[in-house]
Coordinates of C-alpha atoms in Angstrom, one line a residue:
X1 CA -18.8 33.4 -83.5
X2 CA -20.1 36.4 -81.0
X3 CA -19.9 33.9 -78.3
X4 CA -16.3 32.4 -78.3
X5 CA -12.7 35.2 -79.1
X6 CA -11.6 34.6 -82.5
X7 CA -6.9 33.8 -82.1
X8 CA -5.9 37.1 -83.5
X9 CA -3.3 35.5 -85.8
X10 CA -6.8 33.6 -87.8
X11 CA -8.3 37.7 -89.0
X12 CA -6.7 38.2 -91.7
X13 CA -5.5 41.9 -92.0
X14 CA -7.3 42.9 -94.7
X15 CA -10.6 41.9 -94.4
X16 CA -10.6 41.2 -91.2
X17 CA -11.9 37.7 -90.7
X18 CA -11.3 34.3 -90.9
X19 CA -8.7 33.8 -93.0
X20 CA -9.6 30.6 -94.8
X21 CA -6.9 30.0 -96.8
X22 CA -3.7 32.0 -95.6
X23 CA -0.9 32.9 -98.2
X24 CA 2.1 34.8 -96.8
X25 CA 3.8 37.0 -99.0
X26 CA 8.1 38.1 -99.2
X27 CA 7.5 40.5 -95.9
X28 CA 6.6 38.0 -93.8
X29 CA 2.7 38.9 -93.3
X30 CA 0.2 36.0 -94.2
X31 CA -3.0 36.9 -95.5
X32 CA -6.2 35.3 -96.7
X33 CA -5.6 34.6 -100.5
X34 CA -8.7 36.0 -101.9
X35 CA -8.3 39.3 -99.9
X36 CA -3.9 39.3 -100.8
X37 CA -4.4 38.3 -104.6
X38 CA -7.6 41.2 -105.3
X39 CA -4.8 44.1 -103.0
X40 CA -2.4 42.8 -105.2
X41 CA -3.6 41.4 -108.7
X42 CA -7.4 43.2 -109.0
X43 CA -5.6 46.9 -107.2
X44 CA -2.3 46.7 -108.8
X45 CA -0.3 47.2 -105.6
X46 CA 2.9 46.0 -105.2
X47 CA 3.7 46.7 -101.3
X48 CA 2.9 44.8 -98.4
X49 CA -0.7 46.1 -96.9
X50 CA 0.4 46.0 -93.3
X51 CA 4.2 47.2 -94.0
X52 CA 3.6 49.4 -97.0
X53 CA 7.2 47.8 -98.2
X54 CA 7.7 47.3 -101.7
X55 CA 7.5 43.2 -102.7
X56 CA 10.2 41.7 -103.7
X57 CA 8.5 39.4 -105.1
X58 CA 4.9 38.3 -105.9
X59 CA 5.1 35.0 -104.8
X60 CA 2.1 33.5 -102.5
X61 CA 3.0 30.6 -100.4
X62 CA 0.6 28.9 -98.8
X63 CA 1.2 29.0 -94.9
X64 CA -0.3 25.5 -94.1
X65 CA 0.7 24.8 -90.4
X66 CA -1.6 28.2 -89.7
X67 CA -4.6 26.9 -91.7
X68 CA -3.9 23.0 -90.2
X69 CA -4.2 25.2 -87.0
X70 CA -7.9 27.1 -87.8
X71 CA -9.1 23.8 -88.9
X72 CA -8.2 22.3 -85.7
X73 CA -9.7 25.4 -84.1
X74 CA -12.2 25.1 -86.2
X75 CA -13.6 21.7 -85.0
X76 CA -13.1 22.2 -81.9
X77 CA -15.0 24.7 -81.3
X78 CA -18.1 23.0 -83.1
X79 CA -20.1 23.1 -80.1
X80 CA -20.6 27.0 -80.5
X81 CA -21.6 26.8 -84.2
X82 CA -18.9 27.4 -86.4
X83 CA -17.7 25.9 -89.1
X84 CA -14.6 23.7 -89.9
X85 CA -14.2 24.8 -93.4
X86 CA -12.5 22.5 -96.4
X87 CA -8.9 22.6 -97.6
X88 CA -9.0 24.7 -99.9
X89 CA -7.7 23.4 -102.9
X90 CA -4.1 24.0 -104.6
X91 CA -3.9 27.3 -107.5
X92 CA -2.9 24.9 -110.3
X93 CA 0.9 24.9 -111.5
X94 CA 3.0 25.9 -114.3
X95 CA 3.6 22.5 -114.9
X96 CA 0.1 21.9 -115.6
X97 CA -1.0 24.8 -118.2
X98 CA 2.7 24.1 -120.3
X99 CA 1.1 20.4 -120.6
X100 CA -2.3 22.5 -122.0
X101 CA -0.9 24.3 -123.9
X102 CA 1.2 21.8 -125.6
X103 CA -2.5 19.9 -125.6
X104 CA -5.0 22.2 -127.4
X105 CA -1.8 22.9 -130.1
X106 CA -2.9 19.4 -131.5
X107 CA -6.7 20.8 -134.1
X108 CA -9.0 17.7 -132.5
X109 CA -7.4 18.9 -128.7
X110 CA -7.8 22.6 -129.0
X111 CA -11.7 23.7 -128.4
X112 CA -11.3 21.5 -124.7
X113 CA -7.7 22.1 -123.2
X114 CA -9.2 25.7 -124.3
X115 CA -11.9 24.5 -122.1
X116 CA -10.3 23.6 -119.4
X117 CA -8.2 27.1 -119.6
X118 CA -11.1 28.7 -119.4
X119 CA -12.0 27.2 -116.1
X120 CA -8.4 27.7 -114.4
X121 CA -8.9 30.6 -115.4
X122 CA -12.4 31.4 -114.0
X123 CA -10.4 29.9 -110.6
X124 CA -8.4 32.7 -109.2
X125 CA -6.0 35.7 -109.6
X126 CA -3.6 33.1 -108.9
X127 CA -4.1 30.7 -111.3
X128 CA -4.4 34.0 -114.8
X129 CA -1.1 35.2 -113.1
X130 CA 0.6 31.7 -113.1
X131 CA -1.0 31.5 -117.1
X132 CA 0.2 34.1 -117.7
X133 CA 4.0 33.9 -116.7
X134 CA 3.8 30.3 -118.8
X135 CA 3.3 31.7 -122.1
X136 CA -0.8 31.0 -122.5
X137 CA -1.2 34.1 -123.8
X138 CA 0.9 33.7 -126.7
X139 CA -0.7 30.9 -127.3
X140 CA -3.7 32.9 -127.5
X141 CA -2.6 35.4 -129.2
X142 CA -1.5 32.8 -131.9
X143 CA -5.1 30.7 -132.4
X144 CA -6.8 34.1 -132.6
X145 CA -4.3 35.3 -135.8
X146 CA -4.1 31.6 -136.8
X147 CA -6.5 31.8 -140.2
X148 CA -8.4 28.7 -140.7
X149 CA -10.6 28.0 -137.3
X150 CA -12.6 25.5 -135.4
X151 CA -16.5 25.2 -134.7
X152 CA -17.6 24.1 -130.9
X153 CA -19.7 20.3 -131.4
X154 CA -22.3 23.0 -130.7
X155 CA -21.1 24.8 -134.2
X156 CA -20.9 27.9 -132.5
X157 CA -18.7 28.7 -131.1
X158 CA -14.5 29.5 -132.9
X159 CA -11.9 28.0 -131.2
X160 CA -10.7 32.0 -132.0
X161 CA -14.0 32.5 -130.2
X162 CA -12.8 31.1 -126.9
X163 CA -9.4 31.9 -127.2
X164 CA -10.4 35.7 -127.7
X165 CA -12.5 35.3 -124.5
X166 CA -9.5 34.5 -122.2
X167 CA -7.2 36.3 -123.8
X168 CA -9.4 39.5 -122.3
X169 CA -10.7 36.9 -118.2
X170 CA -6.8 36.9 -118.2
X171 CA -6.3 40.5 -117.3
X172 CA -2.6 40.2 -117.9
X173 CA 0.0 42.8 -116.2
X174 CA 1.3 45.8 -118.8
X175 CA 3.8 44.3 -119.9
X176 CA 1.8 41.1 -120.9
X177 CA -0.6 44.2 -123.5
X178 CA 2.7 45.2 -124.9
X179 CA 4.4 41.7 -126.0
X180 CA 0.6 41.2 -127.1
X181 CA 0.9 44.1 -129.3
X182 CA 4.3 43.0 -131.8
X183 CA 3.0 39.7 -131.3
X184 CA 3.1 37.9 -135.1
X185 CA 5.0 41.1 -136.3
X186 CA 1.9 43.2 -134.9
X187 CA -0.6 41.0 -136.6
X188 CA -2.7 40.5 -134.2
X189 CA -3.8 44.1 -133.9
X190 CA -4.4 43.4 -137.4
X191 CA -6.9 40.2 -136.0
X192 CA -9.4 41.6 -133.8
X193 CA -9.5 44.2 -136.9
X194 CA -11.3 41.5 -138.8
X195 CA -13.1 40.1 -135.6
X196 CA -14.3 43.6 -134.7
X197 CA -15.5 43.2 -138.5
X198 CA -17.4 39.1 -139.0
X199 CA -17.2 38.3 -135.9
X200 CA -19.8 37.1 -133.7
X201 CA -21.2 40.5 -131.0
X202 CA -19.4 39.1 -128.1
X203 CA -16.4 39.2 -130.1
X204 CA -16.3 42.3 -131.6
X205 CA -17.1 43.4 -127.4
X206 CA -14.0 41.6 -126.3
X207 CA -11.8 42.4 -129.2
X208 CA -12.4 45.9 -128.1
X209 CA -12.3 45.8 -124.5
X210 CA -8.8 43.9 -125.4
X211 CA -7.6 46.6 -127.9
X212 CA -8.9 49.3 -124.5
X213 CA -6.3 47.7 -122.3
X214 CA -3.9 46.9 -124.9
X215 CA -3.6 50.9 -126.3
X216 CA -3.0 51.7 -122.7
X217 CA -0.6 49.4 -121.9
X218 CA 0.6 51.5 -124.6
X219 CA 4.4 52.5 -125.4
X220 CA 4.8 52.8 -128.8
X221 CA 4.3 55.5 -130.8
X222 CA 4.3 53.4 -134.5
X223 CA 1.1 51.8 -132.5
X224 CA -0.8 54.9 -132.8
X225 CA 0.3 56.7 -136.2
X226 CA 0.8 52.8 -137.8
X227 CA -2.7 52.1 -137.4
X228 CA -5.2 51.6 -140.6
X229 CA -8.6 52.9 -141.7
X230 CA -10.1 49.7 -141.9
X231 CA -9.3 49.5 -137.9
X232 CA -11.0 52.6 -137.3
X233 CA -14.1 51.7 -139.3
X234 CA -14.3 48.5 -137.2
X235 CA -14.1 50.5 -134.8
X236 CA -16.9 53.2 -135.2
X237 CA -19.4 50.3 -136.3
X238 CA -18.7 49.0 -133.0
X239 CA -19.5 52.2 -131.5
X240 CA -22.7 52.5 -133.5
X241 CA -23.8 48.8 -132.7
X242 CA -23.9 49.6 -129.2
X243 CA -23.6 45.6 -128.1
X244 CA -22.9 47.4 -124.8
X245 CA -22.1 49.4 -122.3
X246 CA -18.4 48.0 -121.4
X247 CA -18.1 47.7 -125.4
X248 CA -19.1 51.3 -125.9
X249 CA -17.1 53.0 -123.8
X250 CA -13.9 51.0 -124.6
X251 CA -14.6 51.8 -128.2
X252 CA -14.8 55.6 -127.0
X253 CA -11.3 55.5 -125.5
X254 CA -9.8 53.2 -128.0
X255 CA -10.2 56.2 -130.9
X256 CA -9.5 59.0 -128.4
X257 CA -6.0 56.9 -127.6
X258 CA -5.3 56.7 -131.2
X259 CA -7.1 60.0 -132.7
X260 CA -4.3 62.8 -131.2
X261 CA -1.3 60.6 -133.6
X262 CA -0.1 61.5 -137.1
X263 CA -3.6 61.2 -139.3
X264 CA -5.6 59.1 -137.7
X265 CA -8.6 62.1 -136.6
X266 CA -8.9 62.5 -140.4
X267 CA -9.1 58.5 -140.2
X268 CA -11.7 58.5 -137.7
X269 CA -13.6 61.7 -139.5
X270 CA -13.1 59.9 -142.7
X271 CA -14.8 56.4 -140.6
X272 CA -18.4 57.9 -139.6
X273 CA -17.2 58.7 -135.8
X274 CA -18.5 62.4 -136.4
X275 CA -21.8 61.4 -137.2
X276 CA -21.9 57.8 -134.3
X277 CA -20.2 60.5 -131.4
X278 CA -23.6 63.1 -132.3
X279 CA -26.5 60.7 -132.5
X280 CA -25.2 58.5 -128.9
X281 CA -25.0 62.0 -127.2
X282 CA -28.4 62.8 -128.3
X283 CA -29.9 59.6 -126.2
X284 CA -26.5 59.5 -123.7
X285 CA -27.4 61.2 -120.6
X286 CA -24.3 59.1 -118.5
X287 CA -21.5 61.2 -116.8
X288 CA -18.6 59.1 -118.1
X289 CA -19.7 58.7 -121.4
X290 CA -20.2 62.2 -122.3
X291 CA -17.9 63.5 -121.1
X292 CA -15.2 60.7 -123.8
X293 CA -17.7 61.1 -126.5
X294 CA -17.3 64.9 -125.8
X295 CA -13.0 64.0 -126.3
X296 CA -13.6 62.7 -129.3
X297 CA -14.9 64.5 -131.0
X298 CA -12.6 67.4 -129.9
X299 CA -10.1 65.5 -131.6
X300 CA -11.9 64.9 -133.6
X301 CA -13.2 68.5 -135.0
X302 CA -9.4 69.8 -134.6
X303 CA -9.2 68.6 -138.7
X304 CA -11.3 70.2 -141.7
X305 CA -12.3 66.7 -142.0
X306 CA -13.7 66.5 -138.6
X307 CA -15.1 69.5 -138.6
X308 CA -17.4 69.4 -142.1
X309 CA -19.1 66.1 -141.1
X310 CA -20.5 68.2 -138.0
X311 CA -21.3 70.2 -139.3
X312 CA -23.2 67.9 -141.9
X313 CA -24.7 66.2 -138.9
X314 CA -28.8 68.4 -138.5
X315 CA -27.8 67.9 -135.2
X316 CA -24.2 68.5 -134.3
X317 CA -24.0 72.1 -133.1
X318 CA -27.5 72.1 -130.6
X319 CA -26.1 68.6 -129.7
X320 CA -22.7 70.5 -128.9
X321 CA -24.2 73.5 -127.3
X322 CA -27.2 72.0 -125.1
X323 CA -24.3 69.2 -122.9
X324 CA -22.6 73.0 -122.1
X325 CA -23.0 73.1 -118.6
X326 CA -25.2 69.9 -118.4
X327 CA -22.3 67.5 -117.7
X328 CA -19.5 68.4 -115.7
X329 CA -16.8 71.0 -116.3
X330 CA -14.7 68.6 -118.2
X331 CA -17.3 68.7 -121.0
X332 CA -18.5 71.5 -120.7
X333 CA -15.0 72.9 -121.5
X334 CA -14.5 69.9 -124.2
X335 CA -18.1 71.5 -125.4
X336 CA -16.5 75.4 -126.1
X337 CA -13.6 73.6 -127.2
X338 CA -15.4 72.2 -130.3
X339 CA -17.2 76.4 -131.0
X340 CA -13.7 77.6 -130.1
X341 CA -12.3 75.2 -133.4
X342 CA -16.0 76.0 -135.4
X343 CA -16.1 79.8 -135.3
X344 CA -12.0 80.2 -136.0
X345 CA -12.2 77.9 -138.8
X346 CA -14.7 76.9 -140.3
X347 CA -17.4 79.3 -139.3
X348 CA -18.8 81.0 -142.6
X349 CA -22.1 84.0 -142.6
X350 CA -24.8 80.0 -142.8
X351 CA -22.4 78.5 -139.4
X352 CA -22.5 81.7 -137.9
X353 CA -26.4 82.4 -138.4
X354 CA -26.9 79.0 -137.3
X355 CA -24.6 79.5 -134.0
X356 CA -27.3 82.4 -133.1
X357 CA -30.7 80.4 -133.7
X358 CA -29.3 76.9 -132.3
X359 CA -28.8 79.6 -129.0
X360 CA -25.8 78.5 -129.2
X361 CA -24.5 83.2 -128.1
X362 CA -27.1 83.0 -125.6
X363 CA -25.6 80.1 -123.9
X364 CA -21.7 81.5 -124.7
X365 CA -22.8 84.7 -123.0
X366 CA -24.0 82.6 -120.0
X367 CA -21.0 80.6 -119.2
X368 CA -19.4 83.6 -118.8
X369 CA -22.2 84.7 -115.9
X370 CA -21.1 81.3 -113.3
X371 CA -18.7 79.1 -112.3
X372 CA -17.0 77.4 -114.9
X373 CA -13.6 76.8 -115.7
X374 CA -11.3 79.9 -116.6
X375 CA -9.9 78.0 -120.2
X376 CA -13.8 77.6 -120.9
X377 CA -14.7 81.6 -120.6
X378 CA -11.2 82.8 -122.2
X379 CA -12.6 80.3 -125.3
X380 CA -16.4 81.7 -124.1
X381 CA -15.2 85.4 -124.6
X382 CA -12.6 84.3 -127.5
X383 CA -16.2 82.7 -129.7
X384 CA -18.0 86.3 -128.9
X385 CA -16.1 88.5 -129.3
X386 CA -14.6 86.4 -133.6
X387 CA -18.7 86.8 -134.0
X388 CA -19.3 90.3 -132.8
X389 CA -20.6 92.3 -135.7
X390 CA -23.7 89.2 -136.3
X391 CA -24.3 88.8 -133.0
X392 CA -24.1 91.6 -130.2
X393 CA -27.0 93.6 -131.5
X394 CA -29.0 90.7 -132.2
X395 CA -32.3 89.9 -130.6
X396 CA -32.1 86.4 -130.1
X397 CA -30.0 87.1 -127.1
X398 CA -31.8 87.6 -124.1
X399 CA -31.1 90.2 -122.7
X400 CA -30.5 89.4 -118.9
X401 CA -27.6 87.9 -121.1
X402 CA -26.9 90.6 -123.6
X403 CA -24.8 92.2 -120.8
X404 CA -22.2 89.0 -120.4
X405 CA -21.6 90.4 -123.8
X406 CA -17.6 91.1 -124.6
X407 CA -18.1 95.0 -126.6

């Protein structure tokens, strides 16, 4: 390729490589299909990379003439080592998807049709968008909601499992995700809860990861305030089982979205979330995961039930204190906020003494000496002032930190 000049109009403006499947977008600029699909669908951009103009449509029109020019040029220059690429397969049509969905309504054909839909979705983002526009998401949700279930020929994968994995694979638009929330008059959330309760490890992971996407897209506060105790119990169970890193993060994000609403903090505490979070924090060192756990603990500890659960755990106060100045600025702020809640609302004499013996007081004095944000310092100072009588003359505080104590 270095020995011959490639015509500039054969080059994709995104990858700067020769196009194999040129398509034109609404602004009139041509790109290689794979690159522009990634730009529009995966990165969720709604502008033209070259002109920066807003896209009036996300339809990609194959530039057949240019593709044939490129293929002919490759053939003419075969002696220079340039290979002619094959003609790309056309994207799936809406009519094809509608035909498959119709066939999938038959019990006898359902698993076969679902397998075909999975194969189509795995090809490219254009196929996924075509499937969504044809109503595939609504159909797949109905399969998950359906109380009956059919196993494949080997007797392992069920139609529910297959439909759920395809739904997650589709990476639906925000509108599509919001439609899922209201599917079956809200039955879809309950169906995902049942999958998390009785499904395979893989299906439970897909359920919580799809739930995370749905919660991020939701604009309905009533969704979060209407969540049932069993929902929290099953999300916490997925979190406890550590099915995968993705499932763990999704579980944390689902709970973080839900806990600020209504009595959800209490429901999460009663589901055992605090104990599971503390146990996971003991072994976790990954920054973002630790931050999510501390954010969630902070939310739950804003309830009396959450604070009681933290204090009942033998390692609760110790691990929260240990994470201060060891994770990130966000992690430190949340850990100190948790201790602030404990100090203000749940500080019995035994708790105050435990904080002293665990080195919490020394850690708070250290916070005042380092750069960790004004809010964190203010809360640390407030905690030290609240319990000044019990702590300031204690030999447990190193002399080099004692000078920081706010008398």
